[in-house]
Amino acid sequence: MKSGTDPDFALQLAVERLHARYAHALDADRLEEWPDFFTEKGRYRIATAENEERGLPLPVLYAEGRAMLRDRIASLRHANIYEPQRYRHMVSGVLIEPQSGSLVQSTSNFLVVRIMQDGATLLFASGRYVDRIALPEMKYEERVVICDSRRFDTLLAIPL
Amino acid sequence: MKSGTDPDFALQLAVERLHARYAHALDADRLEEWPDFFTEKGRYRIATAENEERGLPLPVLYAEGRAMLRDRIASLRHANIYEPQRYRHMVSGVLIEPQSGSLVQSTSNFLVVRIMQDGATLLFASGRYVDRIALPEMKYEERVVICDSRRFDTLLAIPL
Amino acid sequence: MKSGTDPDFALQLAVERLHARYAHALDADRLEEWPDFFTEKGRYRIATAENEERGLPLPVLYAEGRAMLRDRIASLRHANIYEPQRYRHMVSGVLIEPQSGSLVQSTSNFLVVRIMQDGATLLFASGRYVDRIALPEMKYEERVVICDSRRFDTLLAIPL
């Protein structure tokens, strides 16, 4: 990990902006925009920290390519039509590592709260995003969501 | 929403600094500084996401102009004199949209925890700030606090 | 507190990067890296907001110098060997105040969640960091962790 000297400030802010736009799209229930944050063949994976550390290739969820991401959203819309829950994504500690002129890696922490219909607010998920971002289009070539908890209820949840 | 290219970096950081100073003033109980984060005729409004989406003009709280904001703080000081609660504001995902040379809009996510006298820490509120910020003075011409939950206990709470 | 004009953007981002690297090291259980975020004689202190406001010199924890910080980690490793908890640090609202060419002060808010072995996620701590950072090496000459809650269970916890 490089120290604080000579980071690429413009790229840092551009990556933070991408993460912010992603979070706002989900929290505003604009789920149909979600696939467009990925490249055409972009990959999305949810894993648990426990499995990730053990090298177990058991994603909680895996989708590859915008078509599959769109299917996922279509399923959610069908299943969740009567579930008026809300989510709020907080992102923090964005670190970038430029790999080349066309790729930057990013690691960041997240915390998601879920607001139930009766108004109760719960800690829903925490963890880190490990991303590969394609330049200059600023889209996720890969977004890996590594959740701290082994407990999950993401089948009927919006993407993290 | 524009993509990550060509943002105004200086303005982005100045807006983030404004939000940070606002949060620290509230969390340090320097409530008397709160009105000075607004322009002379600045507006402050708390709404629920539910009402906002339905277009219902029913703010949980509305104040316009620094004089009214100061009155609000005076009332809080009177009512809350024996309530040694603490708050901690987390802000994330700050997106800016410059409107003109004298105005920038900002949307950001927030999470506020409340620390009770016995030490218990609770999720108090989550939601988003939708702001109109006057340039170059960097003050809120309007700050709309859109809370995710419909449950509220803000009458005796500090500003969000 | 200075207004939003003329901040040192490069320094702002470098400080945020330092805080981010610190958080990721702790959350990834790379505790042995922790002392290296401090200068050779760096100080680390955990206090409660209550004691801090009363001027009581009663830190919850105090360590000075990398040797003592390393001892602390060694103790944790010994005591915690069977405690597979996880932590997630969120940092927000980073404000910097350059003091000289070789020192910058930083204040920021933090929220830490703890993920238990059974998957439950709890709010563990909230508060603010008040830091003195040595330049140009970008290490903490002093990191004061001021916790909002008076309740503590940090003896067996990782650093905040």
PDB file of C-alpha atoms in Angstrom, chain C:
ATOM      1  CA  MET C   1     -12.468  27.372  12.059  1.00  0.00           C
ATOM      2  CA  LYS C   2     -11.663  28.557   8.572  1.00  0.00           C
ATOM      3  CA  SER C   3     -14.321  28.681   5.907  1.00  0.00           C
ATOM      4  CA  GLY C   4     -14.289  26.618   2.775  1.00  0.00           C
ATOM      5  CA  THR C   5     -12.005  28.911   0.817  1.00  0.00           C
ATOM      6  CA  ASP C   6      -8.436  28.099  -0.035  1.00  0.00           C
ATOM      7  CA  PRO C   7      -8.001  24.756   1.693  1.00  0.00           C
ATOM      8  CA  ASP C   8      -4.978  22.701   0.836  1.00  0.00           C
ATOM      9  CA  PHE C   9      -6.601  20.082  -1.359  1.00  0.00           C
ATOM     10  CA  ALA C  10      -3.589  17.837  -1.702  1.00  0.00           C
ATOM     11  CA  LEU C  11      -3.104  17.790   2.051  1.00  0.00           C
ATOM     12  CA  GLN C  12      -6.807  17.146   2.627  1.00  0.00           C
ATOM     13  CA  LEU C  13      -6.741  14.077   0.408  1.00  0.00           C
ATOM     14  CA  ALA C  14      -3.469  12.852   1.893  1.00  0.00           C
ATOM     15  CA  VAL C  15      -4.942  13.038   5.403  1.00  0.00           C
ATOM     16  CA  GLU C  16      -8.097  11.230   4.299  1.00  0.00           C
ATOM     17  CA  ARG C  17      -5.924   8.553   2.745  1.00  0.00           C
ATOM     18  CA  LEU C  18      -4.007   8.117   5.998  1.00  0.00           C
ATOM     19  CA  HIS C  19      -7.242   7.681   7.958  1.00  0.00           C
ATOM     20  CA  ALA C  20      -8.499   5.222   5.335  1.00  0.00           C
ATOM     21  CA  ARG C  21      -5.348   3.111   5.403  1.00  0.00           C
ATOM     22  CA  TYR C  22      -5.507   3.032   9.216  1.00  0.00           C
ATOM     23  CA  ALA C  23      -9.127   1.867   9.152  1.00  0.00           C
ATOM     24  CA  HIS C  24      -8.506  -0.840   6.571  1.00  0.00           C
ATOM     25  CA  ALA C  25      -5.492  -2.193   8.444  1.00  0.00           C
ATOM     26  CA  LEU C  26      -7.545  -2.613  11.610  1.00  0.00           C
ATOM     27  CA  ASP C  27     -10.612  -4.002   9.877  1.00  0.00           C
ATOM     28  CA  ALA C  28      -8.512  -6.545   7.972  1.00  0.00           C
ATOM     29  CA  ASP C  29      -6.943  -7.659  11.256  1.00  0.00           C
ATOM     30  CA  ARG C  30      -3.494  -6.470  10.134  1.00  0.00           C
ATOM     31  CA  LEU C  31      -2.913  -5.230  13.666  1.00  0.00           C
ATOM     32  CA  GLU C  32       0.856  -5.578  13.433  1.00  0.00           C
ATOM     33  CA  GLU C  33       0.831  -2.659  10.989  1.00  0.00           C
ATOM     34  CA  TRP C  34      -0.898  -0.419  13.510  1.00  0.00           C
ATOM     35  CA  PRO C  35       2.222   0.964  15.277  1.00  0.00           C
ATOM     36  CA  ASP C  36       3.667   2.006  11.926  1.00  0.00           C
ATOM     37  CA  PHE C  37       0.915   4.543  11.469  1.00  0.00           C
ATOM     38  CA  PHE C  38       2.527   6.485  14.317  1.00  0.00           C
ATOM     39  CA  THR C  39       5.785   8.377  14.547  1.00  0.00           C
ATOM     40  CA  GLU C  40       8.528   6.749  16.611  1.00  0.00           C
ATOM     41  CA  LYS C  41       7.351   8.620  19.728  1.00  0.00           C
ATOM     42  CA  GLY C  42       3.730   8.809  18.653  1.00  0.00           C
ATOM     43  CA  ARG C  43       0.989   8.904  21.274  1.00  0.00           C
ATOM     44  CA  TYR C  44      -2.325   7.063  21.242  1.00  0.00           C
ATOM     45  CA  ARG C  45      -5.045   7.847  23.724  1.00  0.00           C
ATOM     46  CA  ILE C  46      -8.661   6.781  24.166  1.00  0.00           C
ATOM     47  CA  ALA C  47     -10.808   9.087  26.260  1.00  0.00           C
ATOM     48  CA  THR C  48     -14.499   9.613  26.897  1.00  0.00           C
ATOM     49  CA  ALA C  49     -16.145  12.828  25.766  1.00  0.00           C
ATOM     50  CA  GLU C  50     -17.422  13.299  29.305  1.00  0.00           C
ATOM     51  CA  ASN C  51     -13.980  13.220  30.898  1.00  0.00           C
ATOM     52  CA  GLU C  52     -12.473  15.245  28.090  1.00  0.00           C
ATOM     53  CA  GLU C  53     -14.994  18.038  28.618  1.00  0.00           C
ATOM     54  CA  ARG C  54     -14.426  18.033  32.378  1.00  0.00           C
ATOM     55  CA  GLY C  55     -10.693  18.216  31.829  1.00  0.00           C
ATOM     56  CA  LEU C  56     -10.177  14.964  33.689  1.00  0.00           C
ATOM     57  CA  PRO C  57      -6.861  13.376  32.776  1.00  0.00           C
ATOM     58  CA  LEU C  58      -8.235   9.870  32.865  1.00  0.00           C
ATOM     59  CA  PRO C  59      -7.653   8.168  29.580  1.00  0.00           C
ATOM     60  CA  VAL C  60      -9.324   4.831  29.053  1.00  0.00           C
ATOM     61  CA  LEU C  61      -6.112   3.821  27.370  1.00  0.00           C
ATOM     62  CA  TYR C  62      -2.770   5.502  26.828  1.00  0.00           C
ATOM     63  CA  ALA C  63       0.267   4.390  24.908  1.00  0.00           C
ATOM     64  CA  GLU C  64       3.327   6.354  23.861  1.00  0.00           C
ATOM     65  CA  GLY C  65       5.941   5.280  21.377  1.00  0.00           C
ATOM     66  CA  ARG C  66       5.895   2.467  18.868  1.00  0.00           C
ATOM     67  CA  ALA C  67       7.357   0.005  21.362  1.00  0.00           C
ATOM     68  CA  MET C  68       4.390   0.406  23.673  1.00  0.00           C
ATOM     69  CA  LEU C  69       1.978   0.223  20.750  1.00  0.00           C
ATOM     70  CA  ARG C  70       3.607  -3.036  19.685  1.00  0.00           C
ATOM     71  CA  ASP C  71       3.237  -4.403  23.210  1.00  0.00           C
ATOM     72  CA  ARG C  72      -0.416  -3.556  23.111  1.00  0.00           C
ATOM     73  CA  ILE C  73      -0.905  -5.540  19.930  1.00  0.00           C
ATOM     74  CA  ALA C  74       1.071  -8.464  21.311  1.00  0.00           C
ATOM     75  CA  SER C  75      -1.219  -8.530  24.343  1.00  0.00           C
ATOM     76  CA  LEU C  76      -4.282  -8.420  22.144  1.00  0.00           C
ATOM     77  CA  ARG C  77      -3.022 -11.265  20.024  1.00  0.00           C
ATOM     78  CA  HIS C  78      -2.444 -13.329  23.136  1.00  0.00           C
ATOM     79  CA  ALA C  79      -5.792 -12.543  24.743  1.00  0.00           C
ATOM     80  CA  ASN C  80      -7.953 -12.539  21.667  1.00  0.00           C
ATOM     81  CA  ILE C  81      -6.690 -15.617  19.984  1.00  0.00           C
ATOM     82  CA  TYR C  82     -10.066 -17.285  20.274  1.00  0.00           C
ATOM     83  CA  GLU C  83     -12.220 -14.256  19.548  1.00  0.00           C
ATOM     84  CA  PRO C  84     -13.108 -14.132  15.895  1.00  0.00           C
ATOM     85  CA  GLN C  85     -14.889 -10.797  16.013  1.00  0.00           C
ATOM     86  CA  ARG C  86     -14.724  -8.336  13.199  1.00  0.00           C
ATOM     87  CA  TYR C  87     -14.812  -4.572  13.196  1.00  0.00           C
ATOM     88  CA  ARG C  88     -15.673  -2.037  10.553  1.00  0.00           C
ATOM     89  CA  HIS C  89     -14.516   1.557  10.872  1.00  0.00           C
ATOM     90  CA  MET C  90     -16.420   4.354   9.165  1.00  0.00           C
ATOM     91  CA  VAL C  91     -14.791   7.780   9.089  1.00  0.00           C
ATOM     92  CA  SER C  92     -16.512  10.984   8.033  1.00  0.00           C
ATOM     93  CA  GLY C  93     -16.212  14.740   8.168  1.00  0.00           C
ATOM     94  CA  VAL C  94     -12.442  15.058   8.017  1.00  0.00           C
ATOM     95  CA  LEU C  95     -11.398  18.635   8.782  1.00  0.00           C
ATOM     96  CA  ILE C  96      -7.775  19.665   8.609  1.00  0.00           C
ATOM     97  CA  GLU C  97      -5.924  22.619  10.073  1.00  0.00           C
ATOM     98  CA  PRO C  98      -2.341  22.946   8.885  1.00  0.00           C
ATOM     99  CA  GLN C  99      -0.207  24.131  11.811  1.00  0.00           C
ATOM    100  CA  SER C 100       3.135  24.445  10.066  1.00  0.00           C
ATOM    101  CA  GLY C 101       5.093  22.853   7.275  1.00  0.00           C
ATOM    102  CA  SER C 102       5.660  19.812   9.465  1.00  0.00           C
ATOM    103  CA  LEU C 103       2.349  19.388  11.277  1.00  0.00           C
ATOM    104  CA  VAL C 104      -1.323  19.241  10.441  1.00  0.00           C
ATOM    105  CA  GLN C 105      -4.199  18.788  12.850  1.00  0.00           C
ATOM    106  CA  SER C 106      -7.213  16.752  11.836  1.00  0.00           C
ATOM    107  CA  THR C 107     -10.620  16.229  13.401  1.00  0.00           C
ATOM    108  CA  SER C 108     -12.979  13.576  12.081  1.00  0.00           C
ATOM    109  CA  ASN C 109     -16.001  11.560  13.123  1.00  0.00           C
ATOM    110  CA  PHE C 110     -15.971   7.804  13.420  1.00  0.00           C
ATOM    111  CA  LEU C 111     -18.416   4.983  13.870  1.00  0.00           C
ATOM    112  CA  VAL C 112     -17.272   1.438  14.507  1.00  0.00           C
ATOM    113  CA  VAL C 113     -19.484  -1.612  14.232  1.00  0.00           C
ATOM    114  CA  ARG C 114     -18.583  -4.983  15.691  1.00  0.00           C
ATOM    115  CA  ILE C 115     -19.627  -8.181  14.017  1.00  0.00           C
ATOM    116  CA  MET C 116     -19.952 -11.082  16.400  1.00  0.00           C
ATOM    117  CA  GLN C 117     -19.237 -14.688  15.679  1.00  0.00           C
ATOM    118  CA  ASP C 118     -22.944 -15.484  15.262  1.00  0.00           C
ATOM    119  CA  GLY C 119     -23.265 -12.746  12.657  1.00  0.00           C
ATOM    120  CA  ALA C 120     -24.939 -10.103  14.792  1.00  0.00           C
ATOM    121  CA  THR C 121     -23.781  -6.564  13.982  1.00  0.00           C
ATOM    122  CA  LEU C 122     -23.649  -4.053  16.817  1.00  0.00           C
ATOM    123  CA  LEU C 123     -22.807  -0.402  17.131  1.00  0.00           C
ATOM    124  CA  PHE C 124     -19.565  -0.643  19.037  1.00  0.00           C
ATOM    125  CA  ALA C 125     -18.283   2.911  19.353  1.00  0.00           C
ATOM    126  CA  SER C 126     -18.765   6.404  17.997  1.00  0.00           C
ATOM    127  CA  GLY C 127     -16.862   9.596  18.524  1.00  0.00           C
ATOM    128  CA  ARG C 128     -14.186  11.733  17.001  1.00  0.00           C
ATOM    129  CA  TYR C 129     -10.531  11.472  16.219  1.00  0.00           C
ATOM    130  CA  VAL C 130      -8.381  14.482  17.101  1.00  0.00           C
ATOM    131  CA  ASP C 131      -5.027  13.979  15.421  1.00  0.00           C
ATOM    132  CA  ARG C 132      -1.670  15.633  15.081  1.00  0.00           C
ATOM    133  CA  ILE C 133      -0.035  14.367  11.905  1.00  0.00           C
ATOM    134  CA  ALA C 134       3.651  14.741  11.153  1.00  0.00           C
ATOM    135  CA  LEU C 135       4.633  15.878   7.655  1.00  0.00           C
ATOM    136  CA  PRO C 136       5.885  14.883   5.199  1.00  0.00           C
ATOM    137  CA  GLU C 137       5.905  11.310   6.510  1.00  0.00           C
ATOM    138  CA  MET C 138       2.127  11.335   7.127  1.00  0.00           C
ATOM    139  CA  LYS C 139       2.164   9.531  10.448  1.00  0.00           C
ATOM    140  CA  TYR C 140       0.279  10.214  13.651  1.00  0.00           C
ATOM    141  CA  GLU C 141       2.330  12.146  16.165  1.00  0.00           C
ATOM    142  CA  GLU C 142      -0.779  11.910  18.310  1.00  0.00           C
ATOM    143  CA  ARG C 143      -4.131  10.246  17.829  1.00  0.00           C
ATOM    144  CA  VAL C 144      -6.774  10.964  20.460  1.00  0.00           C
ATOM    145  CA  VAL C 145      -9.915   8.860  20.223  1.00  0.00           C
ATOM    146  CA  ILE C 146     -12.733  10.630  22.040  1.00  0.00           C
ATOM    147  CA  CYS C 147     -15.629   8.235  22.496  1.00  0.00           C
ATOM    148  CA  ASP C 148     -19.173   9.467  22.894  1.00  0.00           C
ATOM    149  CA  SER C 149     -20.242   6.736  25.239  1.00  0.00           C
ATOM    150  CA  ARG C 150     -19.011   6.234  28.774  1.00  0.00           C
ATOM    151  CA  ARG C 151     -19.580   2.513  28.445  1.00  0.00           C
ATOM    152  CA  PHE C 152     -16.544   0.637  27.374  1.00  0.00           C
ATOM    153  CA  ASP C 153     -15.338  -2.729  26.455  1.00  0.00           C
ATOM    154  CA  THR C 154     -12.040  -1.873  24.852  1.00  0.00           C
ATOM    155  CA  LEU C 155      -9.704  -3.912  26.998  1.00  0.00           C
ATOM    156  CA  LEU C 156     -10.074  -6.886  24.729  1.00  0.00           C
ATOM    157  CA  ALA C 157     -10.945  -4.932  21.623  1.00  0.00           C
ATOM    158  CA  ILE C 158      -8.760  -3.933  18.733  1.00  0.00           C
ATOM    159  CA  PRO C 159      -7.626  -0.315  18.630  1.00  0.00           C
ATOM    160  CA  LEU C 160     -10.168   2.258  17.579  1.00  0.00           C
TER     161      LEU C 160
END
